[in-house]
Amino acid sequence: MDILEFASEQKDRVVQKSKALLKSLWQRLCSKLLQYKKIRLAKEKALEYCAKAKRKWIGLQFYRRTHKEYKLIRYVVKQLLVYFFVMYLFFFLIFFVNQIMLFMKQLLGKRIPISDAMKLMFYSLPFVIAQSAPFATLTGFLMCLGRMNTDNEILIFKASGCHLGRLLLRPILILGVLISIFSFFVNDYLLPLGTSKTREQLRKSIASNPTMEVEPQSVKRLNDTSVIFGNVNDKDVSDLALFDYDESGNQRFIIAGKTHVDSGAYKGVSMRFDMNDATVIVLDKKNANSFDILKSKTMSLHLFESTVFNFDRRLSPSELTSFDLGKKIRKMRKEPGRDPREINMNVLEYNKKFSLPFGSFFFAFLAMPLALLFGKVNGQTIGLVVGIFISFLYWAMMTVGIQLGYRNGWNGFVLMWLPNALVGASAFLFYWKARKK
């Protein structure tokens, strides 16, 4: 019994020790696993912190770089706009004074009321605005970039790691597009409206004061009618001679003594001549030896608006928007027997509504390589001279193209877009040379 009890006690003791050992081993294993998990979590958290720090550092560097470029871009845009507006005022005054000399001087000499003259000046502003924008873009951008090149600002931009394409070329092209859109709106909407208002105002002025077309001791050419005036006293003319053609195409001479000039009493009639002691001679176009003579103590002659003005009551192409003019051209092309020259004239006016405003974009693209190539010394002055010279050539090409299209029937699309094509090709050529340097 004693031996059995002793063996049982020893067995229980070994079992207890084994359980205690296994428990301690399990606790150690769990602590090791827990310690490994904490290390892993700490490692993951550390890696996460490093990744965040790296992202923040990269983001900070990107912010600094982009913020620096943003400040420089804002500076470049500000300088371009300042020079653009200065040159815009310059060209605006040139075209406006030219408009006054060609148009308003003649009207003021005919005793037109000051209020009507001011209205006509106001209606001519869209033409001046549309003409000034492209040339101001070229000259202003050239002067600005030339000044920056002379002051080594462009060299500083390159040395600081800035990309000239993002810093200079992109703002220049965006501004060119915005200026072109604004100029197109003026040219396509305000210019037709101003032209129409000008024609209506001229009709009203002549209707209210017909003597504005009457000058003493002068010969007045009114389309197919020629009028010779003697001495003029207010609305009375001492002697008058008129040469025109009747409905059959026969040449007609009208000679009268004292004549009273008055406004037309009917719609479409510009003025009326109340003549005394009038003599009418009509020559037969088929027989040169045959003629008719009519004499009258009093006679009234009505001059229609189509006789006084060079346009009829229909809207001219310059008075239509691009949308309406495009519809008119498509309609004309479908009509059989339509004169190709008339269609080409409308096509020319249609393309002119686009080519002139969007010349600002081509001029903006040309300005950068020209300034880089020729603006190292006295860039601002050289930019002004070169800009005015190129603007004059562009204006001359547009004027000659319009004359060739109207008189010789040359293709209106080619004539109106040829100046822009040459400017764009020159810009690519100069840009390629600037990149090589």
Tab-separated table of C-alpha atoms in Angstrom:
chain	number	residue	atom	x	y	z
A	1	MET	CA	0.000	0.000	0.000
A	2	ASP	CA	2.742	2.359	0.901
A	3	ILE	CA	4.452	1.721	-2.395
A	4	LEU	CA	1.243	2.282	-4.305
A	5	GLU	CA	0.474	5.504	-2.481
A	6	PHE	CA	3.984	6.739	-3.095
A	7	ALA	CA	3.741	5.977	-6.804
A	8	SER	CA	0.392	7.738	-7.006
A	9	GLU	CA	1.735	10.790	-5.294
A	10	GLN	CA	4.739	10.858	-7.650
A	11	LYS	CA	2.438	10.541	-10.623
A	12	ASP	CA	0.253	13.430	-9.433
A	13	ARG	CA	3.338	15.553	-8.846
A	14	VAL	CA	4.684	14.865	-12.362
A	15	VAL	CA	1.306	15.682	-13.878
A	16	GLN	CA	1.131	18.955	-11.969
A	17	LYS	CA	4.668	19.885	-12.994
A	18	SER	CA	3.879	18.992	-16.601
A	19	LYS	CA	0.758	21.152	-16.529
A	20	ALA	CA	2.693	24.015	-14.951
A	21	LEU	CA	5.432	23.657	-17.606
A	22	LEU	CA	2.955	23.575	-20.448
A	23	LYS	CA	1.148	26.572	-19.003
A	24	SER	CA	4.384	28.539	-18.698
A	25	LEU	CA	5.377	27.544	-22.245
A	26	TRP	CA	1.957	28.650	-23.534
A	27	GLN	CA	2.224	31.934	-21.719
A	28	ARG	CA	5.684	32.520	-23.162
A	29	LEU	CA	4.467	31.625	-26.627
A	30	CYS	CA	1.497	33.990	-26.323
A	31	SER	CA	3.710	36.781	-25.047
A	32	LYS	CA	6.111	36.215	-27.940
A	33	LEU	CA	3.271	36.253	-30.433
A	34	LEU	CA	1.818	39.378	-28.840
A	35	GLN	CA	5.212	41.027	-28.891
A	36	TYR	CA	5.655	40.126	-32.587
A	37	LYS	CA	2.225	41.502	-33.387
A	38	LYS	CA	3.046	44.778	-31.637
A	39	ILE	CA	6.307	44.971	-33.542
A	40	ARG	CA	4.486	44.290	-36.804
A	41	LEU	CA	1.842	46.868	-36.023
A	42	ALA	CA	4.471	49.373	-35.002
A	43	LYS	CA	6.403	48.638	-38.177
A	44	GLU	CA	3.280	49.073	-40.287
A	45	LYS	CA	2.455	52.280	-38.505
A	46	ALA	CA	5.988	53.519	-38.978
A	47	LEU	CA	5.854	52.686	-42.679
A	48	GLU	CA	2.512	54.452	-42.933
A	49	TYR	CA	3.943	57.526	-41.249
A	50	CYS	CA	6.913	57.459	-43.621
A	51	ALA	CA	4.646	57.164	-46.624
A	52	LYS	CA	2.529	60.071	-45.404
A	53	ALA	CA	5.625	62.119	-44.748
A	54	LYS	CA	6.975	61.297	-48.171
A	55	ARG	CA	3.682	62.228	-49.804
A	56	LYS	CA	3.585	65.459	-47.839
A	57	TRP	CA	7.139	66.274	-48.838
A	58	ILE	CA	6.431	65.545	-52.488
A	59	GLY	CA	3.219	67.536	-52.274
A	60	LEU	CA	5.058	70.412	-50.629
A	61	GLN	CA	7.692	70.418	-53.344
A	62	PHE	CA	5.007	70.266	-56.059
A	63	TYR	CA	3.091	73.091	-54.356
A	64	ARG	CA	6.196	75.210	-54.130
A	65	ARG	CA	7.033	74.590	-57.785
A	66	THR	CA	3.498	75.126	-59.061
A	67	HIS	CA	2.946	78.129	-56.800
A	68	LYS	CA	6.153	79.644	-58.095
A	69	GLU	CA	5.077	79.056	-61.696
A	70	TYR	CA	1.608	80.379	-60.901
A	71	LYS	CA	3.097	83.613	-59.606
A	72	LEU	CA	5.320	83.914	-62.679
A	73	ILE	CA	2.428	83.133	-65.032
A	74	ARG	CA	0.313	85.751	-63.307
A	75	TYR	CA	3.152	88.237	-63.723
A	76	VAL	CA	3.551	87.394	-67.439
A	77	VAL	CA	-0.206	87.674	-68.097
A	78	LYS	CA	-0.347	91.011	-66.307
A	79	GLN	CA	2.534	92.405	-68.379
A	80	LEU	CA	1.029	91.131	-71.639
A	81	LEU	CA	-2.347	92.704	-70.876
A	82	VAL	CA	-0.795	96.051	-69.935
A	83	TYR	CA	1.123	96.283	-73.216
A	84	PHE	CA	-1.881	95.016	-75.160
A	85	PHE	CA	-4.200	97.717	-73.807
A	86	VAL	CA	-1.618	100.437	-74.405
A	87	MET	CA	-1.173	99.414	-78.041
A	88	TYR	CA	-4.918	98.890	-78.376
A	89	LEU	CA	-5.481	102.539	-77.487
A	90	PHE	CA	-2.737	103.484	-79.965
A	91	PHE	CA	-4.307	101.631	-82.894
A	92	PHE	CA	-7.795	102.632	-81.796
A	93	LEU	CA	-6.872	106.305	-82.066
A	94	ILE	CA	-5.190	105.768	-85.442
A	95	PHE	CA	-8.183	104.000	-86.989
A	96	PHE	CA	-10.657	106.333	-85.321
A	97	VAL	CA	-8.901	109.449	-86.611
A	98	ASN	CA	-8.654	107.832	-90.045
A	99	GLN	CA	-12.390	107.100	-89.903
A	100	ILE	CA	-13.105	110.724	-89.027
A	101	MET	CA	-10.905	112.013	-91.852
A	102	LEU	CA	-12.446	109.743	-94.481
A	103	PHE	CA	-16.044	109.851	-93.338
A	104	MET	CA	-16.908	112.565	-90.853
A	105	LYS	CA	-15.062	115.421	-92.556
A	106	GLN	CA	-17.229	115.044	-95.640
A	107	LEU	CA	-20.425	115.024	-93.585
A	108	LEU	CA	-19.460	117.971	-91.402
A	109	GLY	CA	-18.735	119.977	-94.535
A	110	LYS	CA	-22.354	119.443	-95.580
A	111	ARG	CA	-23.761	121.165	-92.506
A	112	ILE	CA	-24.931	117.934	-90.927
A	113	PRO	CA	-26.202	118.467	-87.351
A	114	ILE	CA	-23.683	117.802	-84.600
A	115	SER	CA	-26.006	115.265	-82.968
A	116	ASP	CA	-26.207	113.241	-86.193
A	117	ALA	CA	-22.448	113.462	-86.635
A	118	MET	CA	-21.898	112.134	-83.099
A	119	LYS	CA	-24.271	109.245	-83.774
A	120	LEU	CA	-22.413	108.339	-86.952
A	121	MET	CA	-19.122	108.437	-85.049
A	122	PHE	CA	-20.586	106.152	-82.392
A	123	TYR	CA	-21.891	103.687	-85.001
A	124	SER	CA	-18.423	103.492	-86.571
A	125	LEU	CA	-16.813	102.332	-83.292
A	126	PRO	CA	-17.355	98.557	-83.910
A	127	PHE	CA	-15.319	98.818	-87.121
A	128	VAL	CA	-12.493	100.553	-85.240
A	129	ILE	CA	-12.603	98.007	-82.399
A	130	ALA	CA	-12.546	95.031	-84.762
A	131	GLN	CA	-9.628	96.463	-86.753
A	132	SER	CA	-7.516	97.395	-83.711
A	133	ALA	CA	-7.514	94.096	-81.774
A	134	PRO	CA	-5.277	91.914	-84.032
A	135	PHE	CA	-2.624	94.594	-84.563
A	136	ALA	CA	-2.601	95.504	-80.869
A	137	THR	CA	-2.069	91.822	-80.020
A	138	LEU	CA	1.014	91.525	-82.209
A	139	THR	CA	2.627	94.841	-81.299
A	140	GLY	CA	1.778	94.691	-77.587
A	141	PHE	CA	2.990	91.111	-77.130
A	142	LEU	CA	6.169	91.832	-79.116
A	143	MET	CA	6.989	94.874	-76.982
A	144	CYS	CA	6.276	93.002	-73.740
A	145	LEU	CA	8.303	89.892	-74.589
A	146	GLY	CA	11.065	91.990	-76.153
A	147	ARG	CA	11.372	94.045	-72.977
A	148	MET	CA	11.479	90.846	-70.878
A	149	ASN	CA	14.188	89.405	-73.119
A	150	THR	CA	16.246	92.587	-72.962
A	151	ASP	CA	16.022	92.670	-69.143
A	152	ASN	CA	17.089	88.974	-69.030
A	153	GLU	CA	13.848	87.986	-67.340
A	154	ILE	CA	13.344	85.112	-69.788
A	155	LEU	CA	16.890	83.913	-69.024
A	156	ILE	CA	16.077	83.991	-65.299
A	157	PHE	CA	12.935	81.953	-65.936
A	158	LYS	CA	14.976	79.291	-67.728
A	159	ALA	CA	17.691	79.261	-65.040
A	160	SER	CA	15.095	78.756	-62.294
A	161	GLY	CA	13.904	75.554	-63.993
A	162	CYS	CA	10.679	76.910	-65.444
A	163	HIS	CA	9.434	75.510	-68.720
A	164	LEU	CA	8.968	78.326	-71.222
A	165	GLY	CA	6.152	76.448	-72.922
A	166	ARG	CA	4.046	76.486	-69.742
A	167	LEU	CA	5.276	79.851	-68.541
A	168	LEU	CA	5.117	81.900	-71.769
A	169	LEU	CA	3.662	80.069	-74.759
A	170	ARG	CA	0.535	78.713	-73.032
A	171	PRO	CA	-0.594	82.101	-71.559
A	172	ILE	CA	0.185	83.819	-74.869
A	173	LEU	CA	-1.955	81.387	-76.874
A	174	ILE	CA	-4.800	81.485	-74.333
A	175	LEU	CA	-4.835	85.284	-74.419
A	176	GLY	CA	-4.730	85.166	-78.225
A	177	VAL	CA	-7.796	82.915	-78.272
A	178	LEU	CA	-9.692	85.127	-75.805
A	179	ILE	CA	-8.890	88.292	-77.766
A	180	SER	CA	-9.930	86.545	-80.996
A	181	ILE	CA	-13.276	85.512	-79.501
A	182	PHE	CA	-13.951	89.060	-78.296
A	183	SER	CA	-12.957	90.512	-81.665
A	184	PHE	CA	-15.129	87.969	-83.469
A	185	PHE	CA	-18.142	88.963	-81.372
A	186	VAL	CA	-17.595	92.627	-82.259
A	187	ASN	CA	-16.982	91.825	-85.927
A	188	ASP	CA	-19.894	89.415	-86.273
A	189	TYR	CA	-22.573	91.153	-84.219
A	190	LEU	CA	-21.742	94.771	-83.397
A	191	LEU	CA	-20.187	95.642	-86.776
A	192	PRO	CA	-23.261	94.607	-88.858
A	193	LEU	CA	-25.454	96.441	-86.377
A	194	GLY	CA	-23.296	99.565	-86.617
A	195	THR	CA	-23.254	99.422	-90.433
A	196	SER	CA	-27.023	99.116	-90.555
A	197	LYS	CA	-27.460	101.962	-88.066
A	198	THR	CA	-25.061	104.131	-90.078
A	199	ARG	CA	-27.066	103.638	-93.254
A	200	GLU	CA	-30.343	104.426	-91.530
A	201	GLN	CA	-28.871	107.508	-89.885
A	202	LEU	CA	-27.577	108.767	-93.250
A	203	ARG	CA	-31.032	108.349	-94.745
A	204	LYS	CA	-32.616	110.224	-91.857
A	205	SER	CA	-30.045	113.029	-92.056
A	206	ILE	CA	-30.525	113.519	-95.799
A	207	ALA	CA	-34.303	113.287	-95.468
A	208	SER	CA	-34.325	115.990	-92.778
A	209	ASN	CA	-31.711	118.134	-94.526
A	210	PRO	CA	-31.511	117.338	-98.261
A	211	THR	CA	-29.205	120.282	-98.935
A	212	MET	CA	-26.371	118.360	-97.261
A	213	GLU	CA	-25.889	116.692	-100.667
A	214	VAL	CA	-25.983	120.058	-102.421
A	215	GLU	CA	-22.759	122.058	-102.739
A	216	PRO	CA	-22.460	125.386	-104.599
A	217	GLN	CA	-20.640	125.444	-107.935
A	218	SER	CA	-20.067	121.691	-107.897
A	219	VAL	CA	-20.725	118.468	-109.792
A	220	LYS	CA	-22.375	115.699	-107.780
A	221	ARG	CA	-22.143	112.082	-108.911
A	222	LEU	CA	-25.089	109.998	-107.672
A	223	ASN	CA	-24.627	106.475	-109.021
A	224	ASP	CA	-25.793	106.771	-112.677
A	225	THR	CA	-26.944	110.380	-112.237
A	226	SER	CA	-24.756	113.483	-112.436
A	227	VAL	CA	-26.001	116.844	-111.134
A	228	ILE	CA	-24.360	120.253	-111.680
A	229	PHE	CA	-25.292	122.906	-109.115
A	230	GLY	CA	-24.973	126.660	-109.465
A	231	ASN	CA	-25.074	129.082	-106.572
A	232	VAL	CA	-26.799	127.728	-103.469
A	233	ASN	CA	-28.738	129.854	-100.967
A	234	ASP	CA	-30.171	127.705	-98.201
A	235	LYS	CA	-32.516	125.348	-100.159
A	236	ASP	CA	-32.562	127.376	-103.403
A	237	VAL	CA	-30.210	126.678	-106.318
A	238	SER	CA	-29.745	129.370	-108.997
A	239	ASP	CA	-29.057	126.950	-111.897
A	240	LEU	CA	-29.174	123.194	-112.196
A	241	ALA	CA	-28.228	120.623	-114.860
A	242	LEU	CA	-28.917	116.905	-114.529
A	243	PHE	CA	-27.701	113.997	-116.684
A	244	ASP	CA	-29.174	110.511	-116.329
A	245	TYR	CA	-30.956	107.703	-118.216
A	246	ASP	CA	-34.677	107.034	-118.513
A	247	GLU	CA	-36.485	103.691	-118.238
A	248	SER	CA	-35.620	102.755	-121.848
A	249	GLY	CA	-31.932	103.477	-121.436
A	250	ASN	CA	-32.059	106.748	-123.387
A	251	GLN	CA	-29.729	109.479	-122.213
A	252	ARG	CA	-31.548	112.443	-120.688
A	253	PHE	CA	-30.492	116.035	-120.016
A	254	ILE	CA	-32.480	118.307	-117.692
A	255	ILE	CA	-31.628	122.005	-117.464
A	256	ALA	CA	-33.473	124.358	-115.131
A	257	GLY	CA	-33.235	127.836	-113.685
A	258	LYS	CA	-34.103	128.529	-110.083
A	259	THR	CA	-34.649	125.238	-108.249
A	260	HIS	CA	-35.897	124.556	-104.748
A	261	VAL	CA	-34.456	121.472	-103.034
A	262	ASP	CA	-36.671	119.795	-100.465
A	263	SER	CA	-36.986	116.441	-98.718
A	264	GLY	CA	-38.973	113.631	-100.301
A	265	ALA	CA	-42.657	113.393	-99.492
A	266	TYR	CA	-42.877	109.632	-100.101
A	267	LYS	CA	-41.167	106.575	-98.652
A	268	GLY	CA	-38.000	105.708	-100.537
A	269	VAL	CA	-37.637	109.232	-101.977
A	270	SER	CA	-34.495	110.974	-100.768
A	271	MET	CA	-35.055	114.506	-102.102
A	272	ARG	CA	-37.250	116.524	-104.478
A	273	PHE	CA	-36.245	119.204	-106.998
A	274	ASP	CA	-38.933	121.835	-107.746
A	275	MET	CA	-37.564	123.409	-110.942
A	276	ASN	CA	-38.562	126.556	-112.856
A	277	ASP	CA	-38.119	127.044	-116.611
A	278	ALA	CA	-37.064	123.450	-117.084
A	279	THR	CA	-35.883	121.969	-120.398
A	280	VAL	CA	-35.639	118.210	-120.940
A	281	ILE	CA	-33.668	116.700	-123.839
A	282	VAL	CA	-33.941	112.940	-124.445
A	283	LEU	CA	-31.536	111.286	-126.941
A	284	ASP	CA	-32.670	108.097	-128.645
A	285	LYS	CA	-30.030	105.404	-128.051
A	286	LYS	CA	-31.068	103.574	-131.232
A	287	ASN	CA	-30.931	106.638	-133.477
A	288	ALA	CA	-28.344	109.288	-132.699
A	289	ASN	CA	-30.064	111.844	-134.953
A	290	SER	CA	-33.386	111.533	-133.093
A	291	PHE	CA	-34.147	113.397	-129.897
A	292	ASP	CA	-37.049	114.877	-127.967
A	293	ILE	CA	-37.252	118.291	-126.322
A	294	LEU	CA	-39.660	119.150	-123.524
A	295	LYS	CA	-40.071	122.567	-121.924
A	296	SER	CA	-41.986	123.461	-118.792
A	297	LYS	CA	-42.316	126.494	-116.546
A	298	THR	CA	-42.436	124.272	-113.437
A	299	MET	CA	-41.395	120.661	-112.947
A	300	SER	CA	-40.775	118.376	-109.957
A	301	LEU	CA	-38.111	115.672	-109.994
A	302	HIS	CA	-37.928	113.008	-107.273
A	303	LEU	CA	-34.601	111.337	-106.497
A	304	PHE	CA	-34.927	107.895	-104.937
A	305	GLU	CA	-32.647	106.551	-102.238
A	306	SER	CA	-31.169	104.082	-104.723
A	307	THR	CA	-30.026	107.080	-106.777
A	308	VAL	CA	-28.428	108.955	-103.889
A	309	PHE	CA	-26.852	105.991	-102.104
A	310	ASN	CA	-24.631	103.232	-103.403
A	311	PHE	CA	-26.797	100.580	-101.758
A	312	ASP	CA	-30.374	99.438	-102.013
A	313	ARG	CA	-32.796	98.635	-99.213
A	314	ARG	CA	-31.619	95.036	-98.991
A	315	LEU	CA	-29.052	94.131	-96.355
A	316	SER	CA	-25.506	94.027	-97.670
A	317	PRO	CA	-23.143	91.159	-96.675
A	318	SER	CA	-21.407	93.426	-94.165
A	319	GLU	CA	-24.753	93.977	-92.403
A	320	LEU	CA	-25.382	90.255	-91.875
A	321	THR	CA	-24.041	87.989	-89.135
A	322	SER	CA	-21.943	84.980	-90.124
A	323	PHE	CA	-24.897	82.662	-89.487
A	324	ASP	CA	-27.280	84.643	-91.716
A	325	LEU	CA	-24.637	85.185	-94.378
A	326	GLY	CA	-23.836	81.451	-94.435
A	327	LYS	CA	-27.512	80.654	-94.989
A	328	LYS	CA	-27.643	83.235	-97.780
A	329	ILE	CA	-24.587	81.727	-99.516
A	330	ARG	CA	-26.025	78.202	-99.379
A	331	LYS	CA	-29.281	79.496	-100.803
A	332	MET	CA	-27.495	81.374	-103.599
A	333	ARG	CA	-25.505	78.281	-104.599
A	334	LYS	CA	-28.707	76.309	-105.020
A	335	GLU	CA	-30.263	78.923	-107.314
A	336	PRO	CA	-29.638	78.203	-111.013
A	337	GLY	CA	-28.072	80.932	-113.098
A	338	ARG	CA	-26.676	82.824	-110.108
A	339	ASP	CA	-23.691	85.045	-110.881
A	340	PRO	CA	-20.509	83.333	-109.528
A	341	ARG	CA	-18.910	86.734	-108.858
A	342	GLU	CA	-21.777	87.708	-106.572
A	343	ILE	CA	-21.467	84.401	-104.710
A	344	ASN	CA	-17.717	84.903	-104.378
A	345	MET	CA	-18.242	88.411	-102.951
A	346	ASN	CA	-20.471	86.969	-100.239
A	347	VAL	CA	-17.980	84.151	-99.579
A	348	LEU	CA	-15.244	86.763	-99.207
A	349	GLU	CA	-17.279	88.741	-96.670
A	350	TYR	CA	-18.141	85.522	-94.811
A	351	ASN	CA	-14.505	84.485	-94.425
A	352	LYS	CA	-13.485	88.027	-93.557
A	353	LYS	CA	-15.730	87.819	-90.483
A	354	PHE	CA	-13.521	84.963	-89.209
A	355	SER	CA	-10.054	85.633	-90.615
A	356	LEU	CA	-9.579	89.166	-89.290
A	357	PRO	CA	-10.647	88.487	-85.650
A	358	PHE	CA	-8.711	85.217	-85.400
A	359	GLY	CA	-5.648	86.960	-86.755
A	360	SER	CA	-5.040	87.815	-83.074
A	361	PHE	CA	-4.304	84.138	-82.354
A	362	PHE	CA	-1.773	83.876	-85.209
A	363	PHE	CA	-0.150	87.158	-84.199
A	364	ALA	CA	0.119	85.983	-80.584
A	365	PHE	CA	1.836	82.787	-81.733
A	366	LEU	CA	4.241	84.833	-83.886
A	367	ALA	CA	5.170	87.250	-81.101
A	368	MET	CA	7.124	84.833	-78.867
A	369	PRO	CA	9.749	83.527	-81.360
A	370	LEU	CA	10.252	87.006	-82.824
A	371	ALA	CA	10.901	88.447	-79.360
A	372	LEU	CA	13.339	85.634	-78.507
A	373	LEU	CA	15.261	86.075	-81.756
A	374	PHE	CA	15.396	89.859	-82.119
A	375	GLY	CA	14.674	91.226	-78.639
A	376	LYS	CA	18.022	90.742	-76.942
A	377	VAL	CA	18.920	94.430	-77.283
A	378	ASN	CA	16.310	97.219	-77.215
A	379	GLY	CA	13.582	94.610	-77.413
A	380	GLN	CA	10.744	96.989	-76.604
A	381	THR	CA	11.645	99.447	-79.386
A	382	ILE	CA	12.347	96.685	-81.892
A	383	GLY	CA	9.040	95.047	-80.976
A	384	LEU	CA	7.186	98.303	-81.672
A	385	VAL	CA	8.876	98.828	-85.049
A	386	VAL	CA	8.564	95.210	-86.178
A	387	GLY	CA	4.969	94.988	-84.949
A	388	ILE	CA	3.864	98.103	-86.834
A	389	PHE	CA	5.676	96.942	-89.984
A	390	ILE	CA	4.066	93.483	-89.927
A	391	SER	CA	0.672	95.035	-89.131
A	392	PHE	CA	0.981	97.305	-92.162
A	393	LEU	CA	1.880	94.353	-94.410
A	394	TYR	CA	-1.053	92.344	-93.030
A	395	TRP	CA	-3.475	95.244	-93.534
A	396	ALA	CA	-2.153	95.787	-97.082
A	397	MET	CA	-2.617	92.100	-97.920
A	398	MET	CA	-6.178	92.137	-96.602
A	399	THR	CA	-6.996	95.321	-98.561
A	400	VAL	CA	-5.488	94.012	-101.793
A	401	GLY	CA	-7.266	90.680	-101.273
A	402	ILE	CA	-10.626	92.423	-100.910
A	403	GLN	CA	-10.034	94.416	-104.096
A	404	LEU	CA	-8.961	91.306	-106.038
A	405	GLY	CA	-12.014	89.439	-104.796
A	406	TYR	CA	-14.472	92.196	-105.714
A	407	ARG	CA	-12.959	93.325	-109.021
A	408	ASN	CA	-11.262	90.228	-110.436
A	409	GLY	CA	-13.389	87.508	-108.843
A	410	TRP	CA	-10.511	85.684	-107.120
A	411	ASN	CA	-11.401	83.024	-104.558
A	412	GLY	CA	-12.643	84.798	-101.425
A	413	PHE	CA	-11.694	81.998	-99.028
A	414	VAL	CA	-8.063	81.921	-100.175
A	415	LEU	CA	-7.691	85.701	-100.234
A	416	MET	CA	-9.025	86.188	-96.706
A	417	TRP	CA	-7.094	83.338	-95.053
A	418	LEU	CA	-3.820	83.763	-96.955
A	419	PRO	CA	-2.450	86.490	-94.595
A	420	ASN	CA	-3.164	84.320	-91.532
A	421	ALA	CA	-1.589	81.307	-93.216
A	422	LEU	CA	1.585	83.281	-93.930
A	423	VAL	CA	1.710	84.574	-90.356
A	424	GLY	CA	1.250	81.043	-88.971
A	425	ALA	CA	3.931	79.578	-91.272
A	426	SER	CA	6.338	82.368	-90.298
A	427	ALA	CA	5.623	81.693	-86.614
A	428	PHE	CA	6.526	77.988	-86.996
A	429	LEU	CA	9.707	78.899	-88.884
A	430	PHE	CA	10.859	81.445	-86.296
A	431	TYR	CA	9.903	79.118	-83.441
A	432	TRP	CA	12.051	76.361	-84.951
A	433	LYS	CA	15.007	78.757	-85.236
A	434	ALA	CA	14.490	79.933	-81.647
A	435	ARG	CA	14.550	76.325	-80.367
A	436	LYS	CA	17.819	75.680	-82.191
A	437	LYS	CA	19.399	78.645	-80.473
